[in-house]
Tab-separated table of C-alpha atoms in Angstrom:
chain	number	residue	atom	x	y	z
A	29	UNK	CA	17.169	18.383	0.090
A	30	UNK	CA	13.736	17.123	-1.405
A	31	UNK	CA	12.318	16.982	2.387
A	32	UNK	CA	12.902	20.770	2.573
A	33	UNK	CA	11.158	21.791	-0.432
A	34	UNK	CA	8.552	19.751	0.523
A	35	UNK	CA	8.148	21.376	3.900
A	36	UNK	CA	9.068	24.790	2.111
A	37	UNK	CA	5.927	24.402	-0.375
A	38	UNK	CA	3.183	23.397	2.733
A	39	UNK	CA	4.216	26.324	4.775
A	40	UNK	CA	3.081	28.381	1.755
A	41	UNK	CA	-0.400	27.041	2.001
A	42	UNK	CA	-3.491	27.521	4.004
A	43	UNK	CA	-4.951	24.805	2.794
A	44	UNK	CA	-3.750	21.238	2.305
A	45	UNK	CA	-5.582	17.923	0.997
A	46	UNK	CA	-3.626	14.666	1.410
A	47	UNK	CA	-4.951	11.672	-0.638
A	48	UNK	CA	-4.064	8.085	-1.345
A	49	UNK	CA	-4.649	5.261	-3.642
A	50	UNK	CA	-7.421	3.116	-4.434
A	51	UNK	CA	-7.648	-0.537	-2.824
A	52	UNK	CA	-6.433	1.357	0.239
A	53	UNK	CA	-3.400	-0.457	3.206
A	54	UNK	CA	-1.960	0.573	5.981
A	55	UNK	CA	0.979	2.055	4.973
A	56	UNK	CA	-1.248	4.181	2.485
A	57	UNK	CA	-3.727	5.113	5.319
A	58	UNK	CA	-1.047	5.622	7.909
A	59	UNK	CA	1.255	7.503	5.478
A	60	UNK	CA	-1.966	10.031	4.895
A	61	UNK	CA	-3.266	10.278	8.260
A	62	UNK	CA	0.133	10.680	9.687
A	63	UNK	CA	1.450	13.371	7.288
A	64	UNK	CA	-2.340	15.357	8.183
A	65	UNK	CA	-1.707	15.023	12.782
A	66	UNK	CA	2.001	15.814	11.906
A	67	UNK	CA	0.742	19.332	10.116
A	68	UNK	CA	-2.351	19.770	12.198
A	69	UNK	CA	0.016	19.673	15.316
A	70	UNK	CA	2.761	21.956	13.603
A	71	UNK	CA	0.557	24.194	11.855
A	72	UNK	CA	-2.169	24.563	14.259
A	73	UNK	CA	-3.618	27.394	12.321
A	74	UNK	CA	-3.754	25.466	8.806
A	75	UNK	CA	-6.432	23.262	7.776
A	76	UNK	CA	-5.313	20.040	6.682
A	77	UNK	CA	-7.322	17.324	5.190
A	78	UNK	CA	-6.885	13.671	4.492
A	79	UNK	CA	-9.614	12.495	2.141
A	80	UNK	CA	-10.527	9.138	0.575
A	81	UNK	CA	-12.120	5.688	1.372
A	82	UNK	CA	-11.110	2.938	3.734
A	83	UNK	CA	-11.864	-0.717	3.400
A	84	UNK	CA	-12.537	-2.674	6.997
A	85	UNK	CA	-8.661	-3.511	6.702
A	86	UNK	CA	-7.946	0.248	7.389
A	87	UNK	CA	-10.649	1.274	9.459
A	88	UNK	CA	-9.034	1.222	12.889
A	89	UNK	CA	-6.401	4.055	12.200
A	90	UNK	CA	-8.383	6.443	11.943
A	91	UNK	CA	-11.549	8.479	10.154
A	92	UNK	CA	-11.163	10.179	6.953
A	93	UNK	CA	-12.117	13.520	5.669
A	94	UNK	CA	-14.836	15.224	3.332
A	95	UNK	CA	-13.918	17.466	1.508
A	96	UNK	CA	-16.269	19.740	-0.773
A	97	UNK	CA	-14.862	20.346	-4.391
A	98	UNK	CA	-14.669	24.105	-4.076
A	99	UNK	CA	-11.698	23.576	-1.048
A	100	UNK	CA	-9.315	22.600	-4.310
A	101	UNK	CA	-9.024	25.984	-5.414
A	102	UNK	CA	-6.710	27.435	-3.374
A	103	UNK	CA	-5.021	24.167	-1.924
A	104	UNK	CA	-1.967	22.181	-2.106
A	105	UNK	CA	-2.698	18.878	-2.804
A	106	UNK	CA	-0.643	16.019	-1.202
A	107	UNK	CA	-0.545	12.594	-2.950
A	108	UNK	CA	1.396	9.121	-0.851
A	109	UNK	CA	2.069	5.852	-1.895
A	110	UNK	CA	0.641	6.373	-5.329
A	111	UNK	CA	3.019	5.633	-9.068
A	112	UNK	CA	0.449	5.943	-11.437
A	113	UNK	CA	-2.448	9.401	-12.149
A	114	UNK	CA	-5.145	6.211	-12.425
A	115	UNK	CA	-4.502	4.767	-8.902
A	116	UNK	CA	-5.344	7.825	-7.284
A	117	UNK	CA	-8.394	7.460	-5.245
A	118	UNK	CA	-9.939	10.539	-5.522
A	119	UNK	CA	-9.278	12.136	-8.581
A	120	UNK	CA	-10.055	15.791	-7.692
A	121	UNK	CA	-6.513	16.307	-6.172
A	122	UNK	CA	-5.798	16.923	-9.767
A	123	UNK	CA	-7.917	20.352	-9.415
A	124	UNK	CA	-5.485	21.169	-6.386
A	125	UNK	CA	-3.424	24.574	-6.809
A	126	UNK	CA	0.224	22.960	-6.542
A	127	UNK	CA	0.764	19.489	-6.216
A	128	UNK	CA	3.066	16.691	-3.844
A	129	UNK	CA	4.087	13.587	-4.541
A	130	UNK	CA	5.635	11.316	-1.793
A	131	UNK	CA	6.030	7.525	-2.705
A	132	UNK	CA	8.502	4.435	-3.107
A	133	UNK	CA	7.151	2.700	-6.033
A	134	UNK	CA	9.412	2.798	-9.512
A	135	UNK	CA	8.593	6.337	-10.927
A	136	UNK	CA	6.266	5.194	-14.108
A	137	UNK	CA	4.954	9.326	-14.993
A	138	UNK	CA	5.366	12.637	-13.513
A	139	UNK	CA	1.775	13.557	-12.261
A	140	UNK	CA	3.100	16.490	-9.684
A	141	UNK	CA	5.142	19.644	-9.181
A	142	UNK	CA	7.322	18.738	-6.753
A	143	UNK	CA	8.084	14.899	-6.758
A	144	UNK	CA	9.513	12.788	-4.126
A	145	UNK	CA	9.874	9.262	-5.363
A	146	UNK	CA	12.812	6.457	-3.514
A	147	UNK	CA	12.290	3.437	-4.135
A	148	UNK	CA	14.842	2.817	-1.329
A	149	UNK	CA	12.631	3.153	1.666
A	150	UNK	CA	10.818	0.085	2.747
A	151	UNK	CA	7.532	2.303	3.260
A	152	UNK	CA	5.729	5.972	2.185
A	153	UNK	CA	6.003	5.898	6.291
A	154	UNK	CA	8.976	5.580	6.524
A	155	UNK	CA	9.435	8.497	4.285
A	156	UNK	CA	6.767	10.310	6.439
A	157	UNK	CA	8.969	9.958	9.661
A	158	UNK	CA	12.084	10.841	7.669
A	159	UNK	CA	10.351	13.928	6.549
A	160	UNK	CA	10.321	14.656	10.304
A	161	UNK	CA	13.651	13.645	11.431
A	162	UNK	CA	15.004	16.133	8.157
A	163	UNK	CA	12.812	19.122	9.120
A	164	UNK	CA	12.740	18.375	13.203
A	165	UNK	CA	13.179	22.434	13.776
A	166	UNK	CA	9.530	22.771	11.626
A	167	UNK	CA	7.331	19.536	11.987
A	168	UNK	CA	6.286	17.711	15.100
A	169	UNK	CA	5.825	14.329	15.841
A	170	UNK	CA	2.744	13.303	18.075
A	171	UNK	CA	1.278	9.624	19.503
A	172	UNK	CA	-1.243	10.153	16.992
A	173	UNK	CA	0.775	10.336	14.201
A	174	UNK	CA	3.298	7.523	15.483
A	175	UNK	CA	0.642	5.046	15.535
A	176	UNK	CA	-0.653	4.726	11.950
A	177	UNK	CA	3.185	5.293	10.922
A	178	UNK	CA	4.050	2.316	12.568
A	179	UNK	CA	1.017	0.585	11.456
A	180	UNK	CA	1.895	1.205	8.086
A	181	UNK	CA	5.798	0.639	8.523
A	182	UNK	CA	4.751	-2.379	10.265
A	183	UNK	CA	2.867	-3.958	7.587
A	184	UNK	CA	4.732	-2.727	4.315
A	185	UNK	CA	8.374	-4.110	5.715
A	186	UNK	CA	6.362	-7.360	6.705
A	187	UNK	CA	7.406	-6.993	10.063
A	188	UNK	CA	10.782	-5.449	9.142
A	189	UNK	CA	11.459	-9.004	7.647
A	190	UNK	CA	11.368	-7.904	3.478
A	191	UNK	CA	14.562	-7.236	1.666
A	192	UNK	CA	13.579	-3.825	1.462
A	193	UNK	CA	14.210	-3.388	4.950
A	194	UNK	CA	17.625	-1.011	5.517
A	195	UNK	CA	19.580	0.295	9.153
A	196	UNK	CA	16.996	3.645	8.336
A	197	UNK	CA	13.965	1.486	8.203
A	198	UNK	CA	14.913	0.094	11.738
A	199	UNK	CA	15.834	3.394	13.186
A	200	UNK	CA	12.922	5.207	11.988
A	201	UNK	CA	10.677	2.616	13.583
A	202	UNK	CA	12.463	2.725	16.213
A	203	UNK	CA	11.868	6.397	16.545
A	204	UNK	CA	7.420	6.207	16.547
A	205	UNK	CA	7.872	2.982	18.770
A	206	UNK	CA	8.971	5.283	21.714
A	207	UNK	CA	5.439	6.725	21.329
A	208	UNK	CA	3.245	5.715	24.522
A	209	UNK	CA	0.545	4.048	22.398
A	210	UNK	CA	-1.349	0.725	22.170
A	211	UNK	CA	1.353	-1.803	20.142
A	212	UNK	CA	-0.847	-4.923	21.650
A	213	UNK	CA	-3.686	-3.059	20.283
A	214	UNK	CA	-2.162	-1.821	17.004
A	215	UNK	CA	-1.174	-6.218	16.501
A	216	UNK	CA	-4.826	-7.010	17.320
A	217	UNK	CA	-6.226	-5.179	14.390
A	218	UNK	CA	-3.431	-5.643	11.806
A	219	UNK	CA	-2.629	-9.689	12.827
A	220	UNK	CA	-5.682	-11.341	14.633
A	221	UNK	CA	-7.723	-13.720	12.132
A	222	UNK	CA	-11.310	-15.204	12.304
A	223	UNK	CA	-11.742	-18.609	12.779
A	224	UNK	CA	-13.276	-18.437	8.763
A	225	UNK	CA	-9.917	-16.341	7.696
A	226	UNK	CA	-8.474	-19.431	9.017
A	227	UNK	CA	-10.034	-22.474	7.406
A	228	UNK	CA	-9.994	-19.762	4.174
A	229	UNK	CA	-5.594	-20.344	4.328
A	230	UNK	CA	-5.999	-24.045	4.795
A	231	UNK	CA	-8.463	-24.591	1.674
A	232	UNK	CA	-5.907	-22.364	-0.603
A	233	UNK	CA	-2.666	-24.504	0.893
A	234	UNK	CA	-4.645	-27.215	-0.086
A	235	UNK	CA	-6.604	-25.761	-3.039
A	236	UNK	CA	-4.280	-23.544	-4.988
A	237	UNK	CA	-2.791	-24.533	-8.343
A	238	UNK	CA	1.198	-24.798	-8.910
A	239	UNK	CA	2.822	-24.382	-12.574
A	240	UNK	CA	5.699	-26.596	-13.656
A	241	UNK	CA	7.412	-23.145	-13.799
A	242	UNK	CA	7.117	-22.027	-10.077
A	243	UNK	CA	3.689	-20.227	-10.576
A	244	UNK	CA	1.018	-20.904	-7.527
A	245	UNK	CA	-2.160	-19.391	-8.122
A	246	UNK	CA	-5.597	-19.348	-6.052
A	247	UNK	CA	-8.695	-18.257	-7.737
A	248	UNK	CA	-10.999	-16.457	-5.202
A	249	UNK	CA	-14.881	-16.262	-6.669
A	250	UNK	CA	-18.202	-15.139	-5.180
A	251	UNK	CA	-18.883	-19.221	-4.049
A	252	UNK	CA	-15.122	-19.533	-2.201
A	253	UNK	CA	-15.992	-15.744	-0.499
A	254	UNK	CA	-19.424	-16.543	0.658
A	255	UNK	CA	-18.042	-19.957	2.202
A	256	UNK	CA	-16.218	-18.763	4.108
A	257	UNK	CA	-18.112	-14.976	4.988
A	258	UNK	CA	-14.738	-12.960	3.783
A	259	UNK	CA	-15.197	-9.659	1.874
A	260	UNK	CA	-12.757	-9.504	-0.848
A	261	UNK	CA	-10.386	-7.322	0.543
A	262	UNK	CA	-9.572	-9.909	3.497
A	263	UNK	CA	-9.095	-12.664	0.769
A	264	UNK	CA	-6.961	-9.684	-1.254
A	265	UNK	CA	-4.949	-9.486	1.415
A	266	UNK	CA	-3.956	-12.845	2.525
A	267	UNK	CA	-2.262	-13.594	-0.846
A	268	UNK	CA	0.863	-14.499	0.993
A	269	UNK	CA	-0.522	-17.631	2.343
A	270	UNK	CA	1.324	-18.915	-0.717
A	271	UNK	CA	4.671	-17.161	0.539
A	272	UNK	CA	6.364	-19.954	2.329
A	273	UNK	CA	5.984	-22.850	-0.095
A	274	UNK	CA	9.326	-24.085	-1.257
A	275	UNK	CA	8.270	-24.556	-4.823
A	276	UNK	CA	6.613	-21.426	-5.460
A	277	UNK	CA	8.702	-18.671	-6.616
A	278	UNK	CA	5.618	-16.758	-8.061
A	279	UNK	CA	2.285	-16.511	-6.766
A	280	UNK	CA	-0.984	-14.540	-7.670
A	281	UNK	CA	-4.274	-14.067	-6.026
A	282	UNK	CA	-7.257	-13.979	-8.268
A	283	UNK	CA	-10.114	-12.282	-5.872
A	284	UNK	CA	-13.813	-11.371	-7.869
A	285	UNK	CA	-15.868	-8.268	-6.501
A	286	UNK	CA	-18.739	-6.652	-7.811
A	287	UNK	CA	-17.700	-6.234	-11.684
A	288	UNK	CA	-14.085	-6.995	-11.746
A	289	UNK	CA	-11.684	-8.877	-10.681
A	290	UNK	CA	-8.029	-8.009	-8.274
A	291	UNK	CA	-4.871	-9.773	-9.111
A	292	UNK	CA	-2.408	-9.098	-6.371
A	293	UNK	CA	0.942	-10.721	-7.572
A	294	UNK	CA	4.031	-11.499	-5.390
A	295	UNK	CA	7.067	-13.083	-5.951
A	296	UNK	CA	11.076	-13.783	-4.263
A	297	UNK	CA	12.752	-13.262	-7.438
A	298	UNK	CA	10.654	-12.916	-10.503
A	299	UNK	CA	10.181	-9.063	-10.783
A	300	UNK	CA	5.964	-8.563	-11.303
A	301	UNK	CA	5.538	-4.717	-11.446
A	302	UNK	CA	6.113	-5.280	-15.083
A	303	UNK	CA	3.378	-8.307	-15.476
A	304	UNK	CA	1.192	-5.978	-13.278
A	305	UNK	CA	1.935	-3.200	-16.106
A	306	UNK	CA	0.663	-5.178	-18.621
A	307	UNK	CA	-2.779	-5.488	-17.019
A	308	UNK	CA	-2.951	-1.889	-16.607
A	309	UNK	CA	-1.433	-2.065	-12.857
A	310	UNK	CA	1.965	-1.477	-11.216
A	311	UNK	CA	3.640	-1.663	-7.670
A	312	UNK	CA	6.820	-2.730	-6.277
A	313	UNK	CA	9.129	-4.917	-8.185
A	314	UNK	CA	8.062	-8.357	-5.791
A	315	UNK	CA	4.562	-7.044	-4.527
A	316	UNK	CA	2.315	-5.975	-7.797
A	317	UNK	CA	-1.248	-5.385	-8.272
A	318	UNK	CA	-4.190	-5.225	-11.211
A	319	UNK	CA	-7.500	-5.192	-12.023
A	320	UNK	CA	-9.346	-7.371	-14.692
A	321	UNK	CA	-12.717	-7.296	-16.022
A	322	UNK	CA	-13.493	-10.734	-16.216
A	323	UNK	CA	-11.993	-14.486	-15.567
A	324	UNK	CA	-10.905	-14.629	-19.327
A	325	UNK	CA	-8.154	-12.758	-18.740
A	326	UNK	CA	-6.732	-14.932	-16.470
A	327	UNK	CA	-4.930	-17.393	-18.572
A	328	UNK	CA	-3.078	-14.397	-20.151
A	329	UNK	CA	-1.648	-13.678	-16.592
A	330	UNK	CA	-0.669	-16.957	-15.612
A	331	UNK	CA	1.038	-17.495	-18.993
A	332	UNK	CA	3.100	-14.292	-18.573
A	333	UNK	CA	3.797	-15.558	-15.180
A	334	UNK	CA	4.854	-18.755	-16.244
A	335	UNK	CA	7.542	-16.934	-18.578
A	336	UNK	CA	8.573	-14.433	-16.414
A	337	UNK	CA	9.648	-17.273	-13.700
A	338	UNK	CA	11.406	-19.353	-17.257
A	339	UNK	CA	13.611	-16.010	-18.012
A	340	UNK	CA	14.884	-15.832	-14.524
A	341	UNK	CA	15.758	-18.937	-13.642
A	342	UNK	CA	17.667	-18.590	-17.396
A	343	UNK	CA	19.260	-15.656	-16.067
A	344	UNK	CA	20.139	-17.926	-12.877
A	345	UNK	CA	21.381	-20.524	-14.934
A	346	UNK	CA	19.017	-23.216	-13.948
């Protein structure tokens, strides 16, 4: 089984550098922080390194690593919840020894030696804890680790309520749950909003522009962020405001930062990794993302968008 190899290859290194992708979440975070306590505490004499940058969303699991660029030499390199060579945070994984791949997004290249891509699991932490629950005689499982799994399971399954959620999803969270840490805690960070995050969802219920197609879309600029005092990762990542509104089938955050722009796309029943593509993005067939250089481009989105929700109601026969 992949999850063998994969353990087979780490025992044969010293030295191992996890990384993640850019425009960092939990389940990325929590996927590379729990892979790194999960070797540290079965491999006690290997070093193991999770490297990259957080945004204040991903803060609270946990601090990550520096690593100088001469430690790639001799190292495996370990990349989660990345599809694509661009999205990788850090690009000096590439100068790793051997290479990892662990993710669940729609295989787009081949950018490792040993692969592990399912698009099956609802989470890379779920695949995390089933790397453990396939190799329990080898790899150990500690409240550490179990925490920013869960975190990460947590938030990628939308509280085990997407259709990606499976029996294994549920069992595997199950299994960190039992872990004696903080859950109220863990909530606090991942749920609680600001009184400003608040009146920031009722301008865009009230604010956001709907297609005759199904499209809603919000555009988030520098004037709507300093309004309301949100960094544009906490307006990023409250796209699904729009997620509940019967008339939307398709719906795309627009969100400025300094010199581009992030388009996080979503959708229940459109598929937008293939929009996203177009952009120079990717993701997961209903949760997509992009970056654009300037508000120009938007129009282009929206109309691809606006035929992407024509062809499948056509395919519905509506």
């Amino acid at each position: 089984m992949i999850q063998k190899e994969i353990v087979d290859l780490i025992e044969q290194y010293d030295t191992i550098i996890i990384h993640h992708h850019i425009q960092p979440d939990p389940d990325c975070i929590g996927s590379a922080l729990g892979l790194k306590y999960i070797l540290q505490a079965s491999y006690p004499e290997k070093r193991v390194y999770a490297v990259g940058k957080h945004n204040e969303k991903t803060r609270f699991l946990g601090e990550l690593d520096e690593v100088h660029d001469d430690v790639y030499n001799d190292a495996l390199g370990i990349i989660v919840d990345v599809g694509d060579k661009h999205r990788v945070e850090d690009q000096r994984v590439f100068h790793a020894k051997q290479l990892i791949k662990i993710d669940h997004h729609p295989m787009t290249q081949p950018i490792a030696d040993l692969e592990w891509v399912n698009t099956s699991f609802a989470a890379v932490t779920e695949m995390i804890i089933d790397l453990v629950v396939h190799n329990q005689d080898r790899l150990m499982l500690t409240t550490e680790a179990a925490r920013v799994l869960y975190a990460g399971l947590l938030t990628d399954s939308g509280r085990f309520y997407y259709e990606n959620v499976s029996e294994r999803t549920l069992h595997h969270g199950a299994l960190v749950y039992a872990f004696p840490f903080d859950k109220q805690e863990l909530y606090k960070h991942i749920y609680y909003k600001s009184i400003e995050e608040l009146k920031f969802t009722g301008f865009v219920q009230t604010h956001f522009t709907l297609t005759e197609h199904g499209v809603g879309y919000m555009k988030v600029n520098q004037e709507i962020l300093n309004r309301f005092n949100l960094h544009p990762d906490d307006a990023a990542d409250m796209v699904n405001i729009l997620s509940n509104i019967k008339e939307v089938y398709l719906w795309i955050f627009f969100v400025e930062y300094d010199g581009f722009i992030r388009v996080e796309f979503r959708s229940r029943g459109p598929v937008v990794n293939t929009l996203a593509k177009k952009f120079n993005g990717g993701g997961h067939r209903f949760a997509s993302g992009a970056i654009i250089q300037s508000w120009d481009e938007v129009e282009a989105i929206i109309d691809v968008a606006n035929q992407a929700c024509i062809a499948y109601f056509e395919e519905l026969g509506e």
